[in-house]
Short mmCIF file of C-alpha atoms and ligand atoms in Angstrom, two decimals:
data_model
loop_
_atom_site.label_atom_id
_atom_site.label_comp_id
_atom_site.label_asym_id
_atom_site.label_seq_id
_atom_site.Cartn_x
_atom_site.Cartn_y
_atom_site.Cartn_z
CA MET A 285 -44.16 10.55 28.59
CA ALA A 286 -40.61 10.30 29.81
CA GLU A 287 -40.70 6.59 29.09
CA THR A 288 -41.75 7.17 25.46
CA LYS A 289 -38.97 9.65 25.00
CA ALA A 290 -36.48 7.19 26.40
CA LYS A 291 -37.82 4.47 24.11
CA ARG A 292 -37.59 6.71 21.10
CA PHE A 293 -34.10 7.68 22.04
CA LEU A 294 -33.17 4.04 22.44
CA SER A 295 -34.58 3.02 19.05
CA LEU A 296 -32.85 5.97 17.38
CA PHE A 297 -29.63 4.90 19.04
CA LEU A 298 -30.07 1.31 17.87
CA LEU A 299 -30.85 2.49 14.34
CA LEU A 300 -27.75 4.67 14.20
CA SER A 301 -25.43 2.08 15.65
CA THR A 302 -26.74 -0.57 13.23
CA ALA A 303 -26.16 1.81 10.32
CA ALA A 304 -22.62 2.51 11.52
CA ALA A 305 -21.85 -1.19 11.94
CA THR A 306 -23.20 -1.98 8.46
CA SER A 307 -21.18 0.73 6.73
CA LYS A 308 -18.01 -0.29 8.53
CA ASN A 309 -18.71 -3.87 7.59
CA THR A 310 -19.07 -2.96 3.93
CA THR A 311 -15.78 -1.05 3.84
CA ILE A 312 -14.07 -4.05 5.36
CA ASP A 313 -15.76 -6.28 2.77
CA PHE A 314 -14.66 -3.93 0.03
CA ILE A 315 -11.05 -4.13 1.21
CA ARG A 316 -11.24 -7.91 1.49
CA GLN A 317 -12.66 -8.24 -2.03
CA SER A 318 -10.09 -5.87 -3.51
CA CYS A 319 -7.27 -7.66 -1.71
CA GLY A 320 -8.56 -10.91 -3.22
CA LYS A 321 -7.20 -9.66 -6.55
CA THR A 322 -3.65 -9.32 -5.23
CA LEU A 323 -0.96 -12.01 -4.98
CA TYR A 324 -0.73 -11.66 -1.17
CA PRO A 325 -4.33 -11.14 -0.04
CA SER A 326 -3.89 -11.62 3.69
CA LEU A 327 -0.90 -9.27 3.84
CA CYS A 328 -2.94 -6.79 1.79
CA TYR A 329 -5.94 -7.12 4.10
CA SER A 330 -4.03 -6.82 7.36
CA SER A 331 -1.94 -3.86 6.18
CA LEU A 332 -4.84 -1.87 4.67
CA THR A 333 -7.77 -2.41 7.04
CA PRO A 334 -6.25 0.00 9.62
CA TYR A 335 -6.94 2.72 7.00
CA ALA A 336 -10.57 1.72 6.42
CA THR A 337 -11.80 5.15 7.50
CA ALA A 338 -9.65 6.90 4.87
CA VAL A 339 -10.45 4.31 2.18
CA GLN A 340 -14.23 4.03 2.51
CA GLN A 341 -15.11 2.17 -0.68
CA ASP A 342 -13.00 4.20 -3.02
CA PRO A 343 -10.64 2.05 -5.16
CA VAL A 344 -8.42 5.06 -5.90
CA LYS A 345 -7.97 5.82 -2.19
CA LEU A 346 -7.27 2.15 -1.54
CA ALA A 347 -4.52 2.21 -4.18
CA VAL A 348 -3.03 5.40 -2.69
CA VAL A 349 -3.06 3.93 0.81
CA ALA A 350 -1.41 0.74 -0.50
CA ALA A 351 1.30 2.84 -2.16
CA ASN A 352 1.78 4.78 1.10
CA VAL A 353 2.15 1.56 3.06
CA SER A 354 4.62 0.21 0.51
CA LEU A 355 6.59 3.47 0.69
CA SER A 356 6.95 3.24 4.45
CA LYS A 357 8.15 -0.39 4.17
CA ILE A 358 10.75 0.70 1.59
CA HIS A 359 11.96 3.43 3.95
CA ASP A 360 12.31 0.90 6.80
CA ALA A 361 14.32 -1.52 4.64
CA SER A 362 16.47 1.28 3.29
CA SER A 363 17.33 2.51 6.80
CA LEU A 364 18.27 -1.03 7.73
CA ALA A 365 20.53 -1.37 4.67
CA ALA A 366 22.21 1.97 5.49
CA ALA A 367 22.76 0.89 9.11
CA PHE A 368 24.34 -2.44 8.12
CA ARG A 369 26.52 -0.75 5.57
CA ARG A 370 28.25 1.29 8.27
CA SER A 371 29.51 -1.92 9.86
CA SER A 372 30.35 -3.95 6.77
CA ALA A 373 33.16 -4.22 4.26
CA GLY A 374 34.02 -5.54 0.80
CA ARG A 375 31.36 -7.07 -1.42
CA VAL A 376 28.72 -7.00 1.29
CA SER A 377 29.29 -3.27 1.76
CA ALA A 378 29.11 -2.68 -2.00
CA ALA A 379 25.88 -4.66 -2.28
CA LEU A 380 24.41 -2.71 0.64
CA ARG A 381 25.44 0.58 -0.94
CA ASP A 382 23.66 -0.46 -4.15
CA CYS A 383 20.61 -1.38 -2.08
CA VAL A 384 20.48 2.03 -0.46
CA ASP A 385 20.53 3.51 -3.99
CA THR A 386 17.99 1.17 -5.55
CA LEU A 387 15.65 1.35 -2.56
CA GLY A 388 15.93 5.14 -2.69
CA ALA A 389 14.90 4.99 -6.35
CA ALA A 390 12.07 2.59 -5.45
CA ALA A 391 10.84 5.08 -2.83
CA ASP A 392 10.87 7.96 -5.33
CA LEU A 393 9.01 5.91 -7.92
CA THR A 394 6.43 4.75 -5.38
CA ASN A 395 5.88 8.30 -4.20
CA ARG A 396 5.54 9.48 -7.79
CA SER A 397 3.08 6.71 -8.49
CA ALA A 398 1.01 7.64 -5.42
CA GLY A 399 1.07 11.31 -6.47
CA GLU A 400 -0.17 10.41 -9.95
CA ILE A 401 -3.17 8.44 -8.75
CA THR A 402 -3.99 11.06 -6.15
CA LYS A 403 -4.71 13.28 -9.19
CA LEU A 404 -7.30 10.72 -10.29
CA GLY A 405 -9.64 11.96 -7.62
CA ASP A 406 -9.88 15.15 -9.69
CA ALA A 407 -9.89 13.45 -13.08
CA SER A 408 -12.90 11.31 -12.19
CA LYS A 409 -14.78 14.46 -11.19
CA THR A 410 -14.11 16.07 -14.57
CA GLY A 411 -15.00 12.75 -16.19
CA GLY A 412 -11.94 12.43 -18.40
CA SER A 413 -11.61 8.68 -18.84
CA GLY A 414 -8.71 9.13 -21.28
CA GLU A 415 -6.91 11.10 -18.62
CA ILE A 416 -7.63 8.38 -16.07
CA ALA A 417 -6.16 5.70 -18.34
CA TRP A 418 -3.08 7.85 -18.90
CA GLU A 419 -2.51 8.54 -15.22
CA VAL A 420 -3.08 4.94 -14.17
CA SER A 421 -0.69 3.82 -16.88
CA ASN A 422 2.02 6.19 -15.57
CA ALA A 423 1.38 5.01 -12.03
CA GLN A 424 1.66 1.37 -13.12
CA THR A 425 4.90 2.01 -14.98
CA TRP A 426 6.47 3.66 -11.93
CA MET A 427 5.20 1.09 -9.45
CA SER A 428 6.55 -1.74 -11.56
CA ALA A 429 9.88 0.09 -11.92
CA ALA A 430 9.91 0.35 -8.11
CA MET A 431 9.59 -3.44 -7.94
CA THR A 432 12.45 -3.86 -10.42
CA ASN A 433 14.64 -1.70 -8.19
CA GLU A 434 13.74 -3.84 -5.17
CA GLU A 435 14.74 -6.94 -7.16
CA THR A 436 18.00 -5.30 -8.20
CA CYS A 437 18.81 -4.75 -4.53
CA LEU A 438 18.38 -8.48 -3.88
CA ASP A 439 20.29 -9.53 -7.03
CA GLY A 440 23.31 -7.67 -5.66
CA PHE A 441 23.67 -10.37 -2.98
CA ASP A 442 23.85 -13.28 -5.46
CA GLY A 443 27.01 -15.20 -4.63
CA VAL A 444 27.85 -12.82 -1.77
CA ARG A 445 28.51 -14.41 1.62
CA ALA A 446 26.54 -12.20 3.96
CA GLY A 447 26.01 -12.56 7.70
CA LYS A 448 22.79 -13.33 9.48
CA GLY A 449 21.80 -9.68 9.91
CA VAL A 450 22.27 -8.83 6.26
CA ARG A 451 20.37 -11.94 5.20
CA ALA A 452 17.54 -10.83 7.48
CA MET A 453 17.64 -7.46 5.71
CA CYS A 454 17.29 -9.27 2.38
CA ASP A 455 14.26 -11.10 3.74
CA ARG A 456 12.87 -7.72 4.68
CA VAL A 457 13.35 -6.47 1.11
CA GLY A 458 11.63 -9.64 -0.12
CA GLY A 459 8.70 -8.63 2.10
CA VAL A 460 8.76 -5.10 0.69
CA LYS A 461 8.36 -6.57 -2.80
CA LYS A 462 5.10 -8.17 -1.69
CA TYR A 463 3.70 -4.81 -0.58
CA THR A 464 4.76 -3.26 -3.89
CA SER A 465 3.25 -6.16 -5.83
CA ASN A 466 -0.03 -5.66 -3.97
CA ALA A 467 0.00 -1.91 -4.60
CA LEU A 468 0.55 -2.61 -8.30
CA ALA A 469 -2.30 -5.15 -8.39
CA LEU A 470 -4.64 -2.60 -6.80
CA LEU A 471 -3.60 -0.06 -9.46
CA ASN A 472 -4.44 -2.65 -12.12
CA THR A 473 -7.99 -2.95 -10.76
CA LEU A 474 -8.52 0.74 -11.58
CA VAL A 475 -8.35 0.07 -15.30
CA HIS A 476 -9.23 -3.59 -15.67
CA GLY A 477 -12.38 -3.20 -13.61
CA SER A 478 -13.76 -5.83 -11.22
C1 NAG B 113 -20.64 -8.31 7.62
O1 NAG B 113 -19.57 -9.15 8.02
C2 NAG B 113 -19.99 -10.43 8.44
C3 NAG B 113 -18.78 -11.18 8.95
O2 NAG B 113 -17.68 -11.01 8.11
C4 NAG B 113 -20.65 -11.15 7.25
O3 NAG B 113 -21.09 -12.42 7.66
C5 NAG B 113 -21.82 -10.32 6.76
O4 NAG B 113 -22.38 -10.92 5.61
C6 NAG B 113 -21.39 -8.91 6.44
N1 NAG B 113 -22.56 -8.09 6.16
C7 NAG B 113 -22.64 -7.31 5.09
C8 NAG B 113 -23.86 -6.46 5.00
O5 NAG B 113 -21.79 -7.25 4.24
C1 NAG B 114 -0.60 9.12 1.55
O1 NAG B 114 0.54 9.79 2.04
C2 NAG B 114 0.57 11.18 1.78
C3 NAG B 114 1.91 11.72 2.22
O2 NAG B 114 2.27 11.27 3.48
C4 NAG B 114 -0.60 11.85 2.51
O3 NAG B 114 -0.61 13.24 2.23
C5 NAG B 114 -1.88 11.23 2.01
O4 NAG B 114 -2.98 11.75 2.74
C6 NAG B 114 -1.86 9.73 2.15
N1 NAG B 114 -3.04 9.24 1.45
C7 NAG B 114 -3.96 8.49 2.02
C8 NAG B 114 -5.17 8.17 1.19
O5 NAG B 114 -3.84 8.06 3.15
C1 NAG B 115 6.46 12.60 -1.94
O1 NAG B 115 7.20 13.64 -2.50
C2 NAG B 115 6.70 14.93 -2.26
C3 NAG B 115 7.57 15.93 -2.99
O2 NAG B 115 7.86 15.50 -4.27
C4 NAG B 115 6.68 15.20 -0.78
O3 NAG B 115 6.11 16.46 -0.55
C5 NAG B 115 5.88 14.14 -0.09
O4 NAG B 115 5.96 14.30 1.30
C6 NAG B 115 6.39 12.76 -0.45
N1 NAG B 115 5.49 11.79 0.14
C7 NAG B 115 5.89 10.89 0.98
C8 NAG B 115 4.82 10.01 1.51
O5 NAG B 115 7.05 10.77 1.30
#
């Protein structure tokens, strides 16, 4: 009697843990497949899989999470630019000041883009596909403007002799552009399908 109960319990446990493993596996597969459509798939995969629980297999949530990740990278780079600016002078200081401005604009645009697609959760419930196209199109416009601002930050250093630290900051901004590019690619999947 007790043995049967224990057996039943064990098979129930095995069933549940298999189900959990499978569903986790599929979310991971979903993220991997979606990231395959970006320009930097392994960066996409490694930065977004920590949010698998929030993403599930929802392409809108994946795009929001990607925008959130990009936003936090922009904030990091912007803090770095502001810190270097305090100890720099001349053209380097001017370029850093411009970076703080353009990265600030990039952060606003990324946040706005994330806010716009967050609304999609509601739009898909009401079934307004025209509304979805409109919101995704706004989000794409803002995300691509964010990338332009990141580029403008880097352009400011053309022909400027910067030290090692500032050059490292530029590399960091180059990395930020990859996160933004990925977030934009994931937005594109919302309207272009597969
Ligand atoms: C789960 O992941 C493994 C390893 O990545 C893969 O071989 C397997 O096909 C996946 N299973 C499902 C159900 O997707
Ligand atoms: C994205 O960030 C916002 C603000 O921090 C947060 O409210 C939201 O839950 C995040 N979205 C996802 C899907 O993680
Ligand atoms: C985005 O901006 C809104 C206000 O416009 C703010 O409440 C929210 O915290 C911001 N999100 C992030 C992730 O900074």
